CSV table of C-alpha atoms and ligand atoms in Angstrom, one decimal:
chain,number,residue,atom,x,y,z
Q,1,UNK,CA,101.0,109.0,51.4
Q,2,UNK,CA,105.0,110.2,52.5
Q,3,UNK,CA,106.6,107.3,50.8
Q,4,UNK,CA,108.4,104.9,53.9
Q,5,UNK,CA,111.9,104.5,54.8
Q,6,UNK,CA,113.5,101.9,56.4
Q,7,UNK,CA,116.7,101.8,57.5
Q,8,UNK,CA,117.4,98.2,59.3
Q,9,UNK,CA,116.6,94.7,58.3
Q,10,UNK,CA,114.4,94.5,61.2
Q,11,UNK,CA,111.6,97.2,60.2
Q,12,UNK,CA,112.4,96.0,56.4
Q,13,UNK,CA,111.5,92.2,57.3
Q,14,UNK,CA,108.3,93.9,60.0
Q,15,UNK,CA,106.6,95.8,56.7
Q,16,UNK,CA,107.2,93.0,54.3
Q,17,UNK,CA,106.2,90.4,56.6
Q,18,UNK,CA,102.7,92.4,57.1
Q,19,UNK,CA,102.2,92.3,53.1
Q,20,UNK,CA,102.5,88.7,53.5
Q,21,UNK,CA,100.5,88.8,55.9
Q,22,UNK,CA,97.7,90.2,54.0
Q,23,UNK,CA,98.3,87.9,51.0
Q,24,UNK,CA,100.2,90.6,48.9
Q,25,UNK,CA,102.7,89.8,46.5
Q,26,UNK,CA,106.0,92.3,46.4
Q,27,UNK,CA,109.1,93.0,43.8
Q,28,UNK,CA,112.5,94.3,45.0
Q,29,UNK,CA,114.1,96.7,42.8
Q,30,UNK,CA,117.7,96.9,44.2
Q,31,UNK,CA,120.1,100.1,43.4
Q,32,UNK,CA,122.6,102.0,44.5
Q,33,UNK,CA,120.9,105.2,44.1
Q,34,UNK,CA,121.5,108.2,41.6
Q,35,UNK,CA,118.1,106.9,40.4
Q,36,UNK,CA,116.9,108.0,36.7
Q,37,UNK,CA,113.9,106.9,34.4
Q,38,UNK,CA,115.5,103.4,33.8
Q,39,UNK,CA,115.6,102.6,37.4
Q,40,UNK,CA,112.0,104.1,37.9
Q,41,UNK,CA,110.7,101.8,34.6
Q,42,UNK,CA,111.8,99.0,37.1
Q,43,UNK,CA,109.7,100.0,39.5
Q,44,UNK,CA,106.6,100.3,37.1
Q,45,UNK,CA,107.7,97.0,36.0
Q,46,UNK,CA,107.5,95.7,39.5
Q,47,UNK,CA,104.5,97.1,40.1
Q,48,UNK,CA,102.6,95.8,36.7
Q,49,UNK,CA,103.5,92.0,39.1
Q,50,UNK,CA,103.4,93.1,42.6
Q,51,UNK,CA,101.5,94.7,44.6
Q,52,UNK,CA,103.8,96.3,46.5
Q,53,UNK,CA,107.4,97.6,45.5
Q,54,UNK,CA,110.1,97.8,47.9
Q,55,UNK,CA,113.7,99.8,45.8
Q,56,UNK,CA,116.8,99.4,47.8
Q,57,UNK,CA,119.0,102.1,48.0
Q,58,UNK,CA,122.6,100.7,49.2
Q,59,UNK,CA,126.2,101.9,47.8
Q,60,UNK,CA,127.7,98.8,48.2
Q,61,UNK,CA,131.4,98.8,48.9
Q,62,UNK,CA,132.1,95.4,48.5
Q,63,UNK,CA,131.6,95.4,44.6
Q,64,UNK,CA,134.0,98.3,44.6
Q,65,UNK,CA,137.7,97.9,43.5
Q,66,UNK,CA,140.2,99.5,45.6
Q,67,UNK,CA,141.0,102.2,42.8
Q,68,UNK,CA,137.1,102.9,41.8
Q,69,UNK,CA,134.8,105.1,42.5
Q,70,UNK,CA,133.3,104.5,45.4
Q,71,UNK,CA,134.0,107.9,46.7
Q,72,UNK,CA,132.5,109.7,44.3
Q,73,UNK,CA,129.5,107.6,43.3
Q,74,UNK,CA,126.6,110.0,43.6
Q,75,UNK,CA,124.8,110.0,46.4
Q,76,UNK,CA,120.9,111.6,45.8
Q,77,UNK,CA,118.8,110.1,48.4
Q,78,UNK,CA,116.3,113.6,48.7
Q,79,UNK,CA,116.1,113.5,45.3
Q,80,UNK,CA,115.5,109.6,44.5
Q,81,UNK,CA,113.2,109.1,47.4
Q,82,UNK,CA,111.2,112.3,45.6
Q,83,UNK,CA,110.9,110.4,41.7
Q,84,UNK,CA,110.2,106.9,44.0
Q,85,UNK,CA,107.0,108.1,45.4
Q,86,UNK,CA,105.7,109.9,42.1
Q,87,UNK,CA,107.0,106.4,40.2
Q,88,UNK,CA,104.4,104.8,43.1
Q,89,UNK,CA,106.8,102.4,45.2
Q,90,UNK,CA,105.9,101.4,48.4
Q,91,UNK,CA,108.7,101.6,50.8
Q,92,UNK,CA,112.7,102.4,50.9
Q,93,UNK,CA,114.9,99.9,52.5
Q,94,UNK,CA,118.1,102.5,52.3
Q,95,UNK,CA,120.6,101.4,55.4
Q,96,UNK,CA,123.9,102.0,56.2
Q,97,UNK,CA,127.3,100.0,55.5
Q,98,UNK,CA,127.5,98.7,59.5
Q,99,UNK,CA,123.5,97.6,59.0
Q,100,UNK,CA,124.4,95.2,55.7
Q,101,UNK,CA,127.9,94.2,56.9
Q,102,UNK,CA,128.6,94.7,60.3
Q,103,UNK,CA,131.9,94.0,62.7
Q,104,UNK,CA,133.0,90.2,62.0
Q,105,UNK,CA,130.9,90.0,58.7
Q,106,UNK,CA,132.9,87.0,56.8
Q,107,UNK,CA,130.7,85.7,54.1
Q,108,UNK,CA,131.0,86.3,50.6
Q,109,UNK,CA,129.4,84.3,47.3
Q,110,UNK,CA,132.1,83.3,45.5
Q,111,UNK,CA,130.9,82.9,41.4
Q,112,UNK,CA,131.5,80.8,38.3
Q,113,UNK,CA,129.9,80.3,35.0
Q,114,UNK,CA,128.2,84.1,33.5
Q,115,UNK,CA,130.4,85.8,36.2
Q,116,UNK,CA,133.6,84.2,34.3
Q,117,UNK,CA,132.5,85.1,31.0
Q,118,UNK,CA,135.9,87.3,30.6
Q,119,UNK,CA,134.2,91.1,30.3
Q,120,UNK,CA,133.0,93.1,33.5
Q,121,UNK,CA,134.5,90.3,35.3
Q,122,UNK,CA,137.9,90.6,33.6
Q,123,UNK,CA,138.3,94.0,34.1
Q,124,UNK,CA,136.4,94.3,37.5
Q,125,UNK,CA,137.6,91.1,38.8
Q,126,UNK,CA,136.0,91.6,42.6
Q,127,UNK,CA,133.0,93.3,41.1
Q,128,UNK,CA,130.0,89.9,40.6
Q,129,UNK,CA,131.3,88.6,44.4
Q,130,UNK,CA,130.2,91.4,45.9
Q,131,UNK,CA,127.3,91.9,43.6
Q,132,UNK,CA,125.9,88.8,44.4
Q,133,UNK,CA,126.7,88.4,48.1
Q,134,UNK,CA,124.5,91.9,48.7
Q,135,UNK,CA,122.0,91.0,46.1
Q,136,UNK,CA,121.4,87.4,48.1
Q,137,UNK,CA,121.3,89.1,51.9
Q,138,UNK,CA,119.0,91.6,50.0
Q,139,UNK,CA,116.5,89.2,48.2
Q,140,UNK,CA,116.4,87.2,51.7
Q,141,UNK,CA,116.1,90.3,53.5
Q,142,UNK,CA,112.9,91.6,51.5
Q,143,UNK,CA,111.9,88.1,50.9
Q,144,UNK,CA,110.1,89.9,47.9
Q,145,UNK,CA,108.7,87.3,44.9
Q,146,UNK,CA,110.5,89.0,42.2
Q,147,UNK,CA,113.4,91.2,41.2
Q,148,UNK,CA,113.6,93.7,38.9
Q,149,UNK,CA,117.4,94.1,37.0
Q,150,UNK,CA,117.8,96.3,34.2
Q,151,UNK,CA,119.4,94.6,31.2
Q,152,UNK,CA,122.0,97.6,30.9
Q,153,UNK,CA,123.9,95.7,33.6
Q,154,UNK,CA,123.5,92.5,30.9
Q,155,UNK,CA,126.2,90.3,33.1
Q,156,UNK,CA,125.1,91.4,36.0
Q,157,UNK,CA,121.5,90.4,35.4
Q,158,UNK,CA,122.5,86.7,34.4
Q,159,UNK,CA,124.7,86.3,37.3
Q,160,UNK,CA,122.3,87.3,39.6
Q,161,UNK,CA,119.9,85.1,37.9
Q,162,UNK,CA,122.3,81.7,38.2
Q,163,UNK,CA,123.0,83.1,42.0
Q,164,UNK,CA,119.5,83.0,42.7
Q,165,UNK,CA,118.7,79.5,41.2
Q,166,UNK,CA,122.1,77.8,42.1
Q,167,UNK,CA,121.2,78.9,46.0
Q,168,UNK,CA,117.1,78.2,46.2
Q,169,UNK,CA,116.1,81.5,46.1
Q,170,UNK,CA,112.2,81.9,46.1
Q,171,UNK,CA,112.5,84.8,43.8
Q,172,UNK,CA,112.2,84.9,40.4
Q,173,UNK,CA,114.6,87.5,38.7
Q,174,UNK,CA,113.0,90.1,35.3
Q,175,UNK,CA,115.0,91.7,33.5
Q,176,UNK,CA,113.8,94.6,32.0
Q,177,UNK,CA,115.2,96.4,28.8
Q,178,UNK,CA,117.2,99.2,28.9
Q,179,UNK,CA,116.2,102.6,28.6
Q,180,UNK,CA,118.0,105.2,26.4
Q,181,UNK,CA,118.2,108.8,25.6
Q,182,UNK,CA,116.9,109.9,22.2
Q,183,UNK,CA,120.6,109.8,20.7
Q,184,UNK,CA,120.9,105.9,22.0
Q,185,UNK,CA,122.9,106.6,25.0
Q,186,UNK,CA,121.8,104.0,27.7
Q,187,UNK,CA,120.7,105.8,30.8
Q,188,UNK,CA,123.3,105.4,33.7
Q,189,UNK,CA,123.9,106.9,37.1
Q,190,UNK,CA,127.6,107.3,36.0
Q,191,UNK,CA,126.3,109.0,32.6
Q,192,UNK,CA,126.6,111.5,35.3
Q,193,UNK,CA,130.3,112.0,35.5
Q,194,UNK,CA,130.4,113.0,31.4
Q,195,UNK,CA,130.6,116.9,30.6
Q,196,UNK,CA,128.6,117.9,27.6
Q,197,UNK,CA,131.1,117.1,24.8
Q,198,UNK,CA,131.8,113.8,26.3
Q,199,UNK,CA,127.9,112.9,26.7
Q,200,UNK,CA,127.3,114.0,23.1
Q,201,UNK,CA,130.0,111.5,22.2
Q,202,UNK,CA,128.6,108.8,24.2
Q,203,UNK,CA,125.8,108.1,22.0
Q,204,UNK,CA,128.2,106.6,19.0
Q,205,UNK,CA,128.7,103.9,21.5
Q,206,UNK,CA,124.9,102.4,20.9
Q,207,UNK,CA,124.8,103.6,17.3
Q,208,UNK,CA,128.3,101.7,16.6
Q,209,UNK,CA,127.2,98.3,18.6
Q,210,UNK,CA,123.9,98.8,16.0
Q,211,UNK,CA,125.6,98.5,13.1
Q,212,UNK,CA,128.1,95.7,14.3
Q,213,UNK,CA,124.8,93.6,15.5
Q,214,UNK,CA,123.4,94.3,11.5
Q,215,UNK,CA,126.2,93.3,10.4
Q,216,UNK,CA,126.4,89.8,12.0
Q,217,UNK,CA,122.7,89.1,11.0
Q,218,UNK,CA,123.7,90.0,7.5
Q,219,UNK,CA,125.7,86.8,7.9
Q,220,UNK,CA,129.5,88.3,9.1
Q,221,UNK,CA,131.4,86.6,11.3
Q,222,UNK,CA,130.8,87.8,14.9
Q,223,UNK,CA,134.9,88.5,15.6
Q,224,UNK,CA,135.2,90.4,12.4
Q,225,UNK,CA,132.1,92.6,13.5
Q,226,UNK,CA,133.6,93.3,16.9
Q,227,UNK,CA,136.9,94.0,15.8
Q,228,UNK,CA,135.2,96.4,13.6
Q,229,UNK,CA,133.5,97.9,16.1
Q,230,UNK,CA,136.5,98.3,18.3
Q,231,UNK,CA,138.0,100.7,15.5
Q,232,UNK,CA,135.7,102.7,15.0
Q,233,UNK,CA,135.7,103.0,18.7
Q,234,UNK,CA,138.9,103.9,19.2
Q,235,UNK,CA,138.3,106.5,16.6
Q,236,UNK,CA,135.8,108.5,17.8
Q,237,UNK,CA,137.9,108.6,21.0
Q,238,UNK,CA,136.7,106.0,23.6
Q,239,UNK,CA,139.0,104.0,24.9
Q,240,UNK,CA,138.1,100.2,24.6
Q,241,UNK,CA,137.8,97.3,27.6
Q,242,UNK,CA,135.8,95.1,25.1
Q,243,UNK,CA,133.5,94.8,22.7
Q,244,UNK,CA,132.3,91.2,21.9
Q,245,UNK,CA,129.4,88.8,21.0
Q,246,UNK,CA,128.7,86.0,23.3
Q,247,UNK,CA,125.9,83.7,23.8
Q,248,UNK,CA,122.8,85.4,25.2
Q,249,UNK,CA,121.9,83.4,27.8
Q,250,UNK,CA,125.5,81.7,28.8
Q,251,UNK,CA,127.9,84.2,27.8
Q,252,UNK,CA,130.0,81.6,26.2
Q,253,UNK,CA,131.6,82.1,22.7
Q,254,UNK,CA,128.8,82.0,19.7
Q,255,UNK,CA,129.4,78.8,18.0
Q,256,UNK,CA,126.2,78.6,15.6
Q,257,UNK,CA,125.3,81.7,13.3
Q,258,UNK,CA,122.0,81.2,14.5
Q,259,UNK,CA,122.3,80.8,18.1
Q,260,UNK,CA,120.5,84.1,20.5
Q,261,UNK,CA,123.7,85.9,20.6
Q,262,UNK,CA,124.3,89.6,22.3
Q,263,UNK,CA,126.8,91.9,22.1
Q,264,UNK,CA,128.5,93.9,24.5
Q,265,UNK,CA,130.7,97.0,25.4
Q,266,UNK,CA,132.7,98.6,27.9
Q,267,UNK,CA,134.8,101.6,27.2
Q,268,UNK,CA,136.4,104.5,28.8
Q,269,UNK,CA,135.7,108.4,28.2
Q,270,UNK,CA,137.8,110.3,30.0
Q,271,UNK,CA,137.7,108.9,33.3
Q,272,UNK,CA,134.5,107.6,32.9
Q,273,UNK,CA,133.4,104.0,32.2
Q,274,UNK,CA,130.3,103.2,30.4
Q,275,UNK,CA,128.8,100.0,29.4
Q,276,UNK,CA,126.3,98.8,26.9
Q,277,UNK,CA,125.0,96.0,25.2
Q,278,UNK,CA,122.2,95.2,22.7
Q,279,UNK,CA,120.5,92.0,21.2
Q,280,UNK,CA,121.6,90.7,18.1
A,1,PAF,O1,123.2,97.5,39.5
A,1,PAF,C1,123.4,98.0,40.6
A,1,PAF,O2,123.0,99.2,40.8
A,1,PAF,C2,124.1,97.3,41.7
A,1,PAF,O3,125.1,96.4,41.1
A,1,PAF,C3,123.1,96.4,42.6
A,1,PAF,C4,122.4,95.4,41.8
A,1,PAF,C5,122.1,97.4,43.2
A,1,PAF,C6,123.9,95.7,43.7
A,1,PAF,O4,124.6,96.6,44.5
């Protein structure tokens, strides 16, 4: 079977409404495209829940800074609609800007709590708004059971969470562990941008957040860690936004040694920005 694509609300809500129909339960993996094997493990995650899997495909400008790279984002629709239907998803939803925000659009969720946690947010200050106002109209607009987030985008995935309880949402959100390369790099769309050199180099960002997250469990301070971290960092090259330990499930500032704590990373290589974060 060709694997469907829809590319309006109207035929999305028609083939999700006839899965309900028949008393089937679907997932929602939303992304942006560029798709690799950790947005394709959502989709097997889905499906090990649902019985029918619907990925979004959407570049969403709103989550976009003026001076990012929207532009250039890859776009690979061929190619991801391909590694969708060998993965075993159902159906497409891939529409244009005009179809998810169209003439007079004026709504935007506006977040607190994880989405002011001071890291993505402080350095990508429009970026959780606009990731939640698209992930909302999409979860409405599949009206899918659950939603499958990768944990890569950690912040992300507990914002969306909060945004989905703090509004009603019948969905319930996974989140689903990141997938790496054999050297540790975390597999990302924008892993894309990185020549050779810089993607060999990548991988010291997982190894160095490893031995940061030992280190706290041996019983050292999570700042001294970090700032540890952030040196050795800066040595090998990347340039740092932050590195910190928060809280797992708030993002607040660990207070107890033995609270769940996780530690994340953003940092520049080149002109490319990668995240990363890992349990503790
Ligand atoms: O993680 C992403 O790819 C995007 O932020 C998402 C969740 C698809 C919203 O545009």
């Amino acid at each position: 079977m060709t694997l469907k694509i829809v590319r309006n609300i109207l035929d999305l809500r028609r083939e999700t409404a006839s899965w309900r129909a028949q008393g089937l339960v679907s997932a929602v993996v939303p992304t942006m495209g560029a798709l690799h094997r950790g947005h394709l493990t959502l989709v097997q995650e889905g499906l090990k829940r649902a019985d029918r899997v619907v990925t979004t495909i959407f570049v969403n400008p709103k989550q976009f800074g003026p001076q990012e790279d929207l532009g250039r984002y890859p776009r690979t629709e061929a190619a991801d609609v391909a590694q969708l239907e060998e993965a075993g998803a159902h159906l497409v939803f891939a529409p244009q800007p005009n179809e998810v925000y169209p003439p007079g659009f004026a709504t935007s969720i506006v977040m607190a709590g994880p989405a002011k946690a001071g890291l993505e947010d402080k350095f990508r200050p429009h970026f959780f708004d606009g990731v939640a106002t698209v992930v909302a109209k999409l979860f409405t607009q599949s009206e899918a059971q659950f939603a499958m987030f990768g944990e890569k985008d950690y912040q992300q995935l507990l914002v969306v969470r909060r945004m989905a309880r703090d509004l009603d949402l019948p969905i319930e959100v996974i989140g689903v562990p990141t997938v790496r390369e054999e050297s540790g790099l975390a597999l990302s769309s924008r892993n894309a941008y990185l020549s050779k050199a810089e993607h060999h180099q990548a991988a010291s960002l997982h190894r160095i957040l490893t031995q940061a997250a030992v280190k706290i469990k041996a019983g050292q301070k999570p700042t001294r860690a970090t700032a540890a971290a952030r040196r050795a960092l800066t040595t090998r090259g990347f340039r740092v936004d932050y590195v910190a330990a928060r809280n797992a499930e708030t993002l607040a500032l660990p207070r107890e040694a033995d609270e769940p704590m996780r530690l994340l990373a953003a940092v520049w290589l080149g002109t490319t920005r990668l995240i990363d974060n890992i349990a503790v």
